[in-house]
Amino acid sequence: MNLPDIKYKRRPNISELVYIFFANITGLTVFNWEFFKNVFKPPYEIAEIKKHMDELGVKTFPIVSITGFIIGLVLAMQSYPVLQRFGATDFLPNTVALSVIRELGPVITALIFAGRVSSGIGAELGSMRVTEQIDAMEVSAINPFRYLVVTRVIATTMILPVLTIYVNFLALLGGFIAVIITESTNFEYYKNAVIGAVEFGDLIPGLAKTFVFGYIVGIVGCYKGYTADGGTEGVGRASTTSVVLASLLILVFDMVLVKITLILWPTLV
Amino acid sequence: MADTSLVKIRNLSKRFDHLQVLDKVSLDVETGENLVVFGRSGTGKSVLLKCMVGLLKPDEGEVYIDQKNVLEISPNGLNEIRKKIGFLFQGAALYDSMSVRENLEFPLKKHSQMTDNEIDEKVINTLSLVSLEDAVDKMPSELSGGMRKRIGLARSIITDPQLMLYDEPTTGLDPISSKDISELILNLQKKLNMTSIVVTHDLICAEIISDRAIFLRDAKIVYEGKIHELAKSTDPFLKNFFSNEIIRV
Ligand SMILES: Nc1ncnc2c1ncn2[C@@H]1O[C@H](COP(=O)(O)OP(=O)(O)OP(=O)(O)O)[C@@H](O)[C@H]1O
Ligand SMILES: [Mg+2]
C-alpha cells in the first residue's frame, strides 16, 4: 500500500493546504482500493464485525435518540407558521415526513455518527499505530488491515442505516408531539397523513444513501487512524481530521446522490 | 552448500530523509545462536530489527531468513516466515483493547489448530515463564511498565518461534526480573534451539545470554566478537562503553 506522505507543520500556507487536500484524496482512494481488495478474502472475522456493531450502536444510541426527536419536533414547530401563511397547515404531517425521510434524518444522523464514530475510530487506530500495535499484528502474520479496518468499515456501513430508520421514527414522533400541541389532531390522522405522503421514491433513496455515509464514516476514520504518525499528537490529529473529512465527504456525496436520485426518478420531483 | 545461518543480511541500507541510519550492514546469524546487538541510543538497532521482518523497507540490500528473501517474497510467503518469528517490541505493543489472556491467545487462535483447553494451558504456562500468571485477566492499562514488557515477551514466545527478535527485553525491569528474563532467553535457546537476536543496553543480560555481540555505530557494525573480548578491548570507545565495570573478566 503506497500512501502519500502528508507532513503537517504548525501553520500550513495555502499551497500546502492544497497539497494536503489532494494528498488526502489520493490516500483515501488508495485506501479504498485496499479495502475492496481485502473485503472478500477470508477470514471474515464475523465475531469482530458483530462486536463493533454492538459497540457502535450502544455508543451512538442516546445521542441520536435525542437528536431525532428534537429535529422532528422543531421542524414541525417551524413549519407550522410558514404553512399557515399559505393556508396549508393541513400539509404539516406531509412536510415533516418528507423532510425527515428524504433529507434530514439520513444526513443529520450521518453527521452525528461521523462526529462520534469517525473520531473514535481515528483515535483508536491512531493509538494502535503509534504504539506499534498494528506492527505487532503484522509481524504475527495477521493481516491488520483485514482485522482492524475491514471489520470496522463493514460495521459502520451496516449500522448507520439501522440508526437512520430509528431516528426517522423518533423524528416523526417528535413531529406528532408538536402537531398535537398546536392543532387538535389524533395519532391515527397523523399516521395516515404520513403514510400517505411517503412514497417508495422517498424512502428507498433516503435509506440507500445512508449505506454510503456509513461507509464514509468508517473508511475515513480508519484511514486517518491507520496512517497516523507523530506520537500522541498524531493520534489527536487523526481523531479531529477524520471528523472534518468525514463530515465534508458526507455532504458532498449527499449532493451527488440527491442529484442522481432526481435523475433516476424524475417524476417524483 | 551447507549453510547453517538462519539469518543473512547483505548490504542493508536505510535512511530517513537526511539521516543515514544503516549503511551497507551485513550480518549472519547461525541457527541456535544468541546474538546481542549493542549501540548507543538512536543508532538504528530497532530499525535493523524492523527491516529484518519487513516492517520497514530498506533502501537497498537483502535479508534472508531461512534462505528466503524477506524483501522480495510474496505477502503469503512473508506471512509463512513471520509465523516462525517472534518479535518483542521496545514498547511491548500489547493490544490495549484485549486482556492479557486475549493478547496471548490471539496468535494461537489465528494460526494453530489447538483446542480451547490446550490454548488455555499454553497461556498459563507461558505466563508462568515470566512469573505473571496472576495478571492473566488484567487489561494492559492495569499493568506496570515492567509487567507489560514481560507480557509482551510472553506473547512473542507463545508460538514457539524459531527466531526471536528482542528489542530491549530487560529495559525497565528490576535487576532480579532482569536476570530471570535473561535466563529465560538462555533456556529457550537450550530447550528449543531458538535463535535470538537481542538488542540491549543491559550488560548483565548480555553477559548471561550472548554467544556473540555486535556493535552498531555510525550506521555500521564496527565491532564484532565475544562479549568478554569486546570488554577487554583497549579501543577507547569500547572501553568507555564497558567502563561500568560490571563485567569482571
Ligand atoms: N519512522 C521513522 N521516521 C524517521 N526517523 C526515524 C524513524 N524511525 C527511526 N528513525 C530514526 O532512526 C534512528 C534510529 O532509530 P532506532 O529506533 O533504530 O534507534 P535505536 O538504536 O533503537 O535507539 P534506542 O536504543 O533509543 O531504542 C533515530 O535517529 C531515529 O530518529
Ligand atoms: Mg530502539
mmCIF file of N, CA and C in Angstrom, chain A residues 55-163:
data_model
loop_
_atom_site.group_PDB
_atom_site.id
_atom_site.type_symbol
_atom_site.label_atom_id
_atom_site.label_comp_id
_atom_site.label_asym_id
_atom_site.label_seq_id
_atom_site.Cartn_x
_atom_site.Cartn_y
_atom_site.Cartn_z
ATOM 1 N N GLU A 55 -20.890 -2.201 19.732
ATOM 2 C CA GLU A 55 -20.271 -1.034 20.348
ATOM 3 C C GLU A 55 -20.768 0.262 19.727
ATOM 4 N N LEU A 56 -20.807 0.270 18.399
ATOM 5 C CA LEU A 56 -21.222 1.493 17.710
ATOM 6 C C LEU A 56 -22.661 1.837 18.048
ATOM 7 N N GLY A 57 -23.502 0.820 18.040
ATOM 8 C CA GLY A 57 -24.905 1.041 18.348
ATOM 9 C C GLY A 57 -25.075 1.624 19.741
ATOM 10 N N VAL A 58 -24.429 0.971 20.719
ATOM 11 C CA VAL A 58 -24.559 1.418 22.107
ATOM 12 C C VAL A 58 -24.021 2.839 22.285
ATOM 13 N N LYS A 59 -22.910 3.088 21.602
ATOM 14 C CA LYS A 59 -22.240 4.380 21.747
ATOM 15 C C LYS A 59 -23.085 5.532 21.219
ATOM 16 N N THR A 60 -23.774 5.306 20.104
ATOM 17 C CA THR A 60 -24.461 6.429 19.456
ATOM 18 C C THR A 60 -25.949 6.474 19.776
ATOM 19 N N PHE A 61 -26.460 5.416 20.405
ATOM 20 C CA PHE A 61 -27.894 5.326 20.644
ATOM 21 C C PHE A 61 -28.474 6.534 21.389
ATOM 22 N N PRO A 62 -27.929 6.916 22.534
ATOM 23 C CA PRO A 62 -28.537 8.026 23.277
ATOM 24 C C PRO A 62 -28.546 9.325 22.475
ATOM 25 N N ILE A 63 -27.412 9.655 21.880
ATOM 26 C CA ILE A 63 -27.339 10.954 21.224
ATOM 27 C C ILE A 63 -28.244 11.035 20.000
ATOM 28 N N VAL A 64 -28.298 9.951 19.208
ATOM 29 C CA VAL A 64 -29.179 10.037 18.038
ATOM 30 C C VAL A 64 -30.647 10.019 18.449
ATOM 31 N N SER A 65 -30.961 9.382 19.565
ATOM 32 C CA SER A 65 -32.356 9.379 20.009
ATOM 33 C C SER A 65 -32.822 10.797 20.301
ATOM 34 N N ILE A 66 -32.043 11.485 21.107
ATOM 35 C CA ILE A 66 -32.415 12.859 21.476
ATOM 36 C C ILE A 66 -32.481 13.732 20.231
ATOM 37 N N THR A 67 -31.455 13.644 19.406
ATOM 38 C CA THR A 67 -31.418 14.475 18.217
ATOM 39 C C THR A 67 -32.618 14.213 17.329
ATOM 40 N N GLY A 68 -32.904 12.950 17.093
ATOM 41 C CA GLY A 68 -34.009 12.604 16.201
ATOM 42 C C GLY A 68 -35.312 13.208 16.667
ATOM 43 N N PHE A 69 -35.593 13.028 17.949
ATOM 44 C CA PHE A 69 -36.840 13.527 18.499
ATOM 45 C C PHE A 69 -36.931 15.050 18.349
ATOM 46 N N ILE A 70 -35.859 15.722 18.712
ATOM 47 C CA ILE A 70 -35.883 17.188 18.677
ATOM 48 C C ILE A 70 -35.995 17.724 17.252
ATOM 49 N N ILE A 71 -35.315 17.074 16.321
ATOM 50 C CA ILE A 71 -35.404 17.529 14.936
ATOM 51 C C ILE A 71 -36.852 17.525 14.449
ATOM 52 N N GLY A 72 -37.536 16.406 14.702
ATOM 53 C CA GLY A 72 -38.933 16.306 14.265
ATOM 54 C C GLY A 72 -39.796 17.369 14.920
ATOM 55 N N LEU A 73 -39.576 17.531 16.202
ATOM 56 C CA LEU A 73 -40.352 18.500 16.977
ATOM 57 C C LEU A 73 -40.159 19.914 16.435
ATOM 58 N N VAL A 74 -38.883 20.298 16.311
ATOM 59 C CA VAL A 74 -38.570 21.660 15.871
ATOM 60 C C VAL A 74 -39.028 21.883 14.432
ATOM 61 N N LEU A 75 -38.821 20.868 13.608
ATOM 62 C CA LEU A 75 -39.221 21.003 12.212
ATOM 63 C C LEU A 75 -40.712 21.305 12.115
ATOM 64 N N ALA A 76 -41.508 20.570 12.887
ATOM 65 C CA ALA A 76 -42.955 20.800 12.854
ATOM 66 C C ALA A 76 -43.299 22.177 13.414
ATOM 67 N N MET A 77 -42.616 22.554 14.494
ATOM 68 C CA MET A 77 -42.883 23.858 15.094
ATOM 69 C C MET A 77 -42.558 24.986 14.126
ATOM 70 N N GLN A 78 -41.449 24.836 13.416
ATOM 71 C CA GLN A 78 -41.028 25.865 12.466
ATOM 72 C C GLN A 78 -41.905 25.891 11.217
ATOM 73 N N SER A 79 -42.320 24.717 10.777
ATOM 74 C CA SER A 79 -43.074 24.661 9.530
ATOM 75 C C SER A 79 -44.492 25.199 9.703
ATOM 76 N N TYR A 80 -45.023 25.060 10.909
ATOM 77 C CA TYR A 80 -46.427 25.428 11.124
ATOM 78 C C TYR A 80 -46.746 26.867 10.706
ATOM 79 N N PRO A 81 -46.006 27.881 11.263
ATOM 80 C CA PRO A 81 -46.331 29.265 10.857
ATOM 81 C C PRO A 81 -46.118 29.516 9.368
ATOM 82 N N VAL A 82 -45.117 28.859 8.815
ATOM 83 C CA VAL A 82 -44.849 29.044 7.380
ATOM 84 C C VAL A 82 -46.028 28.530 6.551
ATOM 85 N N LEU A 83 -46.473 27.316 6.899
ATOM 86 C CA LEU A 83 -47.590 26.733 6.157
ATOM 87 C C LEU A 83 -48.871 27.551 6.371
ATOM 88 N N GLN A 84 -48.981 28.100 7.586
ATOM 89 C CA GLN A 84 -50.157 28.907 7.912
ATOM 90 C C GLN A 84 -50.261 30.104 6.961
ATOM 91 N N ARG A 85 -49.107 30.682 6.652
ATOM 92 C CA ARG A 85 -49.055 31.823 5.761
ATOM 93 C C ARG A 85 -49.708 31.492 4.405
ATOM 94 N N PHE A 86 -49.522 30.236 3.970
ATOM 95 C CA PHE A 86 -50.096 29.833 2.687
ATOM 96 C C PHE A 86 -51.415 29.093 2.855
ATOM 97 N N GLY A 87 -51.898 29.081 4.070
ATOM 98 C CA GLY A 87 -53.149 28.370 4.343
ATOM 99 C C GLY A 87 -53.037 26.883 4.084
ATOM 100 N N ALA A 88 -51.868 26.330 4.372
ATOM 101 C CA ALA A 88 -51.653 24.924 4.026
ATOM 102 C C ALA A 88 -51.305 24.076 5.241
ATOM 103 N N THR A 89 -51.819 24.447 6.405
ATOM 104 C CA THR A 89 -51.445 23.713 7.618
ATOM 105 C C THR A 89 -51.844 22.244 7.580
ATOM 106 N N ASP A 90 -52.778 21.913 6.719
ATOM 107 C CA ASP A 90 -53.152 20.509 6.571
ATOM 108 C C ASP A 90 -51.977 19.650 6.125
ATOM 109 N N PHE A 91 -51.041 20.300 5.463
ATOM 110 C CA PHE A 91 -49.896 19.540 4.935
ATOM 111 C C PHE A 91 -48.758 19.386 5.931
ATOM 112 N N LEU A 92 -48.968 19.813 7.142
ATOM 113 C CA LEU A 92 -47.892 19.741 8.124
ATOM 114 C C LEU A 92 -47.305 18.326 8.286
ATOM 115 N N PRO A 93 -48.127 17.308 8.490
ATOM 116 C CA PRO A 93 -47.548 15.960 8.614
ATOM 117 C C PRO A 93 -46.749 15.561 7.375
ATOM 118 N N ASN A 94 -47.282 15.906 6.206
ATOM 119 C CA ASN A 94 -46.579 15.543 4.975
ATOM 120 C C ASN A 94 -45.217 16.243 4.894
ATOM 121 N N THR A 95 -45.211 17.532 5.238
ATOM 122 C CA THR A 95 -43.959 18.287 5.187
ATOM 123 C C THR A 95 -42.916 17.677 6.108
ATOM 124 N N VAL A 96 -43.353 17.426 7.341
ATOM 125 C CA VAL A 96 -42.410 16.846 8.302
ATOM 126 C C VAL A 96 -41.910 15.500 7.799
ATOM 127 N N ALA A 97 -42.833 14.652 7.374
ATOM 128 C CA ALA A 97 -42.446 13.304 6.960
ATOM 129 C C ALA A 97 -41.464 13.338 5.795
ATOM 130 N N LEU A 98 -41.774 14.137 4.771
ATOM 131 C CA LEU A 98 -40.906 14.156 3.593
ATOM 132 C C LEU A 98 -39.539 14.746 3.914
ATOM 133 N N SER A 99 -39.523 15.836 4.688
ATOM 134 C CA SER A 99 -38.224 16.442 5.021
ATOM 135 C C SER A 99 -37.364 15.470 5.817
ATOM 136 N N VAL A 100 -37.984 14.826 6.769
ATOM 137 C CA VAL A 100 -37.209 13.922 7.619
ATOM 138 C C VAL A 100 -36.708 12.732 6.817
ATOM 139 N N ILE A 101 -37.591 12.110 6.058
ATOM 140 C CA ILE A 101 -37.217 10.853 5.422
ATOM 141 C C ILE A 101 -36.294 11.053 4.232
ATOM 142 N N ARG A 102 -36.534 12.123 3.486
ATOM 143 C CA ARG A 102 -35.688 12.335 2.306
ATOM 144 C C ARG A 102 -34.332 12.905 2.657
ATOM 145 N N GLU A 103 -34.274 13.797 3.631
ATOM 146 C CA GLU A 103 -33.026 14.516 3.800
ATOM 147 C C GLU A 103 -32.535 14.620 5.246
ATOM 148 N N LEU A 104 -33.356 15.159 6.123
ATOM 149 C CA LEU A 104 -32.832 15.485 7.451
ATOM 150 C C LEU A 104 -32.427 14.260 8.247
ATOM 151 N N GLY A 105 -33.277 13.257 8.260
ATOM 152 C CA GLY A 105 -32.955 12.045 9.017
ATOM 153 C C GLY A 105 -31.610 11.458 8.615
ATOM 154 N N PRO A 106 -31.470 11.099 7.326
ATOM 155 C CA PRO A 106 -30.203 10.489 6.907
ATOM 156 C C PRO A 106 -28.991 11.384 7.135
ATOM 157 N N VAL A 107 -29.085 12.657 6.756
ATOM 158 C CA VAL A 107 -27.882 13.488 6.806
ATOM 159 C C VAL A 107 -27.502 13.834 8.245
ATOM 160 N N ILE A 108 -28.489 14.204 9.043
ATOM 161 C CA ILE A 108 -28.127 14.581 10.419
ATOM 162 C C ILE A 108 -27.637 13.380 11.212
ATOM 163 N N THR A 109 -28.276 12.241 11.026
ATOM 164 C CA THR A 109 -27.770 11.038 11.700
ATOM 165 C C THR A 109 -26.334 10.755 11.270
ATOM 166 N N ALA A 110 -26.089 10.886 9.976
ATOM 167 C CA ALA A 110 -24.742 10.605 9.476
ATOM 168 C C ALA A 110 -23.728 11.577 10.059
ATOM 169 N N LEU A 111 -24.096 12.842 10.156
ATOM 170 C CA LEU A 111 -23.141 13.823 10.683
ATOM 171 C C LEU A 111 -22.841 13.559 12.164
ATOM 172 N N ILE A 112 -23.878 13.217 12.902
ATOM 173 C CA ILE A 112 -23.641 12.898 14.311
ATOM 174 C C ILE A 112 -22.798 11.633 14.438
ATOM 175 N N PHE A 113 -23.130 10.661 13.613
ATOM 176 C CA PHE A 113 -22.380 9.406 13.578
ATOM 177 C C PHE A 113 -20.905 9.687 13.271
ATOM 178 N N ALA A 114 -20.676 10.584 12.305
ATOM 179 C CA ALA A 114 -19.298 10.938 11.952
ATOM 180 C C ALA A 114 -18.594 11.551 13.150
ATOM 181 N N GLY A 115 -19.297 12.469 13.848
ATOM 182 C CA GLY A 115 -18.670 13.138 14.976
ATOM 183 C C GLY A 115 -18.323 12.168 16.087
ATOM 184 N N ARG A 116 -19.174 11.199 16.285
ATOM 185 C CA ARG A 116 -18.976 10.288 17.395
ATOM 186 C C ARG A 116 -18.055 9.129 17.016
ATOM 187 N N VAL A 117 -18.259 8.591 15.836
ATOM 188 C CA VAL A 117 -17.621 7.321 15.493
ATOM 189 C C VAL A 117 -16.306 7.495 14.719
ATOM 190 N N SER A 118 -16.323 8.401 13.727
ATOM 191 C CA SER A 118 -15.105 8.632 12.954
ATOM 192 C C SER A 118 -13.957 9.015 13.873
ATOM 193 N N SER A 119 -14.246 9.936 14.795
ATOM 194 C CA SER A 119 -13.191 10.401 15.694
ATOM 195 C C SER A 119 -12.734 9.254 16.589
ATOM 196 N N GLY A 120 -13.701 8.445 17.034
ATOM 197 C CA GLY A 120 -13.341 7.325 17.895
ATOM 198 C C GLY A 120 -12.453 6.322 17.186
ATOM 199 N N ILE A 121 -12.837 5.981 15.965
ATOM 200 C CA ILE A 121 -12.028 5.031 15.190
ATOM 201 C C ILE A 121 -10.660 5.632 14.895
ATOM 202 N N GLY A 122 -10.657 6.913 14.520
ATOM 203 C CA GLY A 122 -9.383 7.588 14.224
ATOM 204 C C GLY A 122 -8.442 7.523 15.417
ATOM 205 N N ALA A 123 -8.993 7.815 16.593
ATOM 206 C CA ALA A 123 -8.148 7.822 17.790
ATOM 207 C C ALA A 123 -7.699 6.411 18.153
ATOM 208 N N GLU A 124 -8.616 5.459 18.033
ATOM 209 C CA GLU A 124 -8.290 4.095 18.437
ATOM 210 C C GLU A 124 -7.212 3.487 17.538
ATOM 211 N N LEU A 125 -7.445 3.560 16.226
ATOM 212 C CA LEU A 125 -6.439 3.003 15.318
ATOM 213 C C LEU A 125 -5.168 3.836 15.350
ATOM 214 N N GLY A 126 -5.331 5.160 15.528
ATOM 215 C CA GLY A 126 -4.156 6.031 15.606
ATOM 216 C C GLY A 126 -3.260 5.623 16.764
ATOM 217 N N SER A 127 -3.859 5.364 17.919
ATOM 218 C CA SER A 127 -3.001 4.998 19.048
ATOM 219 C C SER A 127 -2.432 3.601 18.850
ATOM 220 N N MET A 128 -3.176 2.728 18.172
ATOM 221 C CA MET A 128 -2.598 1.417 17.865
ATOM 222 C C MET A 128 -1.416 1.552 16.907
ATOM 223 N N ARG A 129 -1.516 2.512 16.011
ATOM 224 C CA ARG A 129 -0.416 2.727 15.075
ATOM 225 C C ARG A 129 0.825 3.257 15.786
ATOM 226 N N VAL A 130 0.651 4.305 16.586
ATOM 227 C CA VAL A 130 1.849 4.926 17.164
ATOM 228 C C VAL A 130 2.450 4.091 18.301
ATOM 229 N N THR A 131 1.664 3.197 18.906
ATOM 230 C CA THR A 131 2.269 2.329 19.912
ATOM 231 C C THR A 131 2.668 0.980 19.317
ATOM 232 N N GLU A 132 2.720 0.926 18.003
ATOM 233 C CA GLU A 132 3.231 -0.245 17.264
ATOM 234 C C GLU A 132 2.360 -1.486 17.397
ATOM 235 N N GLN A 133 1.113 -1.319 17.855
ATOM 236 C CA GLN A 133 0.250 -2.498 17.954
ATOM 237 C C GLN A 133 -0.089 -3.045 16.570
ATOM 238 N N ILE A 134 -0.218 -2.117 15.599
ATOM 239 C CA ILE A 134 -0.525 -2.578 14.245
ATOM 240 C C ILE A 134 0.667 -3.337 13.666
ATOM 241 N N ASP A 135 1.880 -2.828 13.956
ATOM 242 C CA ASP A 135 3.081 -3.536 13.516
ATOM 243 C C ASP A 135 3.161 -4.913 14.175
ATOM 244 N N ALA A 136 2.800 -4.948 15.456
ATOM 245 C CA ALA A 136 2.862 -6.223 16.183
ATOM 246 C C ALA A 136 1.938 -7.244 15.539
ATOM 247 N N MET A 137 0.758 -6.775 15.139
ATOM 248 C CA MET A 137 -0.184 -7.672 14.489
ATOM 249 C C MET A 137 0.396 -8.176 13.174
ATOM 250 N N GLU A 138 1.012 -7.251 12.461
ATOM 251 C CA GLU A 138 1.579 -7.619 11.164
ATOM 252 C C GLU A 138 2.691 -8.655 11.311
ATOM 253 N N VAL A 139 3.586 -8.470 12.282
ATOM 254 C CA VAL A 139 4.656 -9.472 12.419
ATOM 255 C C VAL A 139 4.149 -10.792 12.949
ATOM 256 N N SER A 140 2.976 -10.801 13.596
ATOM 257 C CA SER A 140 2.500 -12.134 13.967
ATOM 258 C C SER A 140 1.638 -12.721 12.855
ATOM 259 N N ALA A 141 1.875 -12.239 11.637
ATOM 260 C CA ALA A 141 1.278 -12.829 10.431
ATOM 261 C C ALA A 141 -0.239 -12.730 10.410
ATOM 262 N N ILE A 142 -0.762 -11.705 11.074
ATOM 263 C CA ILE A 142 -2.200 -11.452 10.994
ATOM 264 C C ILE A 142 -2.358 -10.157 10.208
ATOM 265 N N ASN A 143 -3.214 -10.190 9.209
ATOM 266 C CA ASN A 143 -3.362 -9.008 8.368
ATOM 267 C C ASN A 143 -4.128 -7.930 9.132
ATOM 268 N N PRO A 144 -3.421 -6.860 9.585
ATOM 269 C CA PRO A 144 -4.101 -5.876 10.424
ATOM 270 C C PRO A 144 -5.162 -5.099 9.645
ATOM 271 N N PHE A 145 -4.959 -4.976 8.346
ATOM 272 C CA PHE A 145 -5.951 -4.256 7.542
ATOM 273 C C PHE A 145 -7.287 -4.992 7.582
ATOM 274 N N ARG A 146 -7.201 -6.291 7.411
ATOM 275 C CA ARG A 146 -8.429 -7.074 7.395
ATOM 276 C C ARG A 146 -9.056 -7.135 8.784
ATOM 277 N N TYR A 147 -8.213 -7.295 9.782
ATOM 278 C CA TYR A 147 -8.733 -7.470 11.137
ATOM 279 C C TYR A 147 -9.267 -6.160 11.722
ATOM 280 N N LEU A 148 -8.572 -5.063 11.453
ATOM 281 C CA LEU A 148 -8.954 -3.799 12.089
ATOM 282 C C LEU A 148 -9.822 -2.924 11.191
ATOM 283 N N VAL A 149 -9.413 -2.785 9.931
ATOM 284 C CA VAL A 149 -10.087 -1.828 9.052
ATOM 285 C C VAL A 149 -11.360 -2.421 8.451
ATOM 286 N N VAL A 150 -11.215 -3.550 7.797
ATOM 287 C CA VAL A 150 -12.360 -4.115 7.087
ATOM 288 C C VAL A 150 -13.533 -4.354 8.037
ATOM 289 N N THR A 151 -13.253 -4.887 9.226
ATOM 290 C CA THR A 151 -14.344 -5.172 10.159
ATOM 291 C C THR A 151 -15.057 -3.895 10.586
ATOM 292 N N ARG A 152 -14.281 -2.841 10.849
ATOM 293 C CA ARG A 152 -14.903 -1.589 11.291
ATOM 294 C C ARG A 152 -15.724 -0.950 10.186
ATOM 295 N N VAL A 153 -15.192 -0.969 8.963
ATOM 296 C CA VAL A 153 -15.917 -0.328 7.865
ATOM 297 C C VAL A 153 -17.223 -1.076 7.589
ATOM 298 N N ILE A 154 -17.172 -2.395 7.619
ATOM 299 C CA ILE A 154 -18.411 -3.157 7.419
ATOM 300 C C ILE A 154 -19.408 -2.808 8.528
ATOM 301 N N ALA A 155 -18.918 -2.732 9.755
ATOM 302 C CA ALA A 155 -19.820 -2.443 10.873
ATOM 303 C C ALA A 155 -20.476 -1.067 10.721
ATOM 304 N N THR A 156 -19.700 -0.058 10.384
ATOM 305 C CA THR A 156 -20.310 1.284 10.253
ATOM 306 C C THR A 156 -21.297 1.306 9.086
ATOM 307 N N THR A 157 -20.948 0.620 7.999
ATOM 308 C CA THR A 157 -21.828 0.615 6.835
ATOM 309 C C THR A 157 -23.163 -0.048 7.148
ATOM 310 N N MET A 158 -23.135 -1.099 7.967
ATOM 311 C CA MET A 158 -24.370 -1.811 8.269
ATOM 312 C C MET A 158 -25.202 -1.122 9.346
ATOM 313 N N ILE A 159 -24.535 -0.460 10.264
ATOM 314 C CA ILE A 159 -25.272 0.048 11.420
ATOM 315 C C ILE A 159 -25.933 1.406 11.156
ATOM 316 N N LEU A 160 -25.334 2.214 10.281
ATOM 317 C CA LEU A 160 -25.906 3.553 10.082
ATOM 318 C C LEU A 160 -27.325 3.525 9.504
ATOM 319 N N PRO A 161 -27.611 2.680 8.508
ATOM 320 C CA PRO A 161 -28.994 2.616 8.031
ATOM 321 C C PRO A 161 -29.977 2.251 9.143
ATOM 322 N N VAL A 162 -29.571 1.331 10.017
ATOM 323 C CA VAL A 162 -30.451 0.947 11.120
ATOM 324 C C VAL A 162 -30.726 2.150 12.019
ATOM 325 N N LEU A 163 -29.641 2.855 12.361
ATOM 326 C CA LEU A 163 -29.802 4.045 13.198
ATOM 327 C C LEU A 163 -30.699 5.075 12.520
#
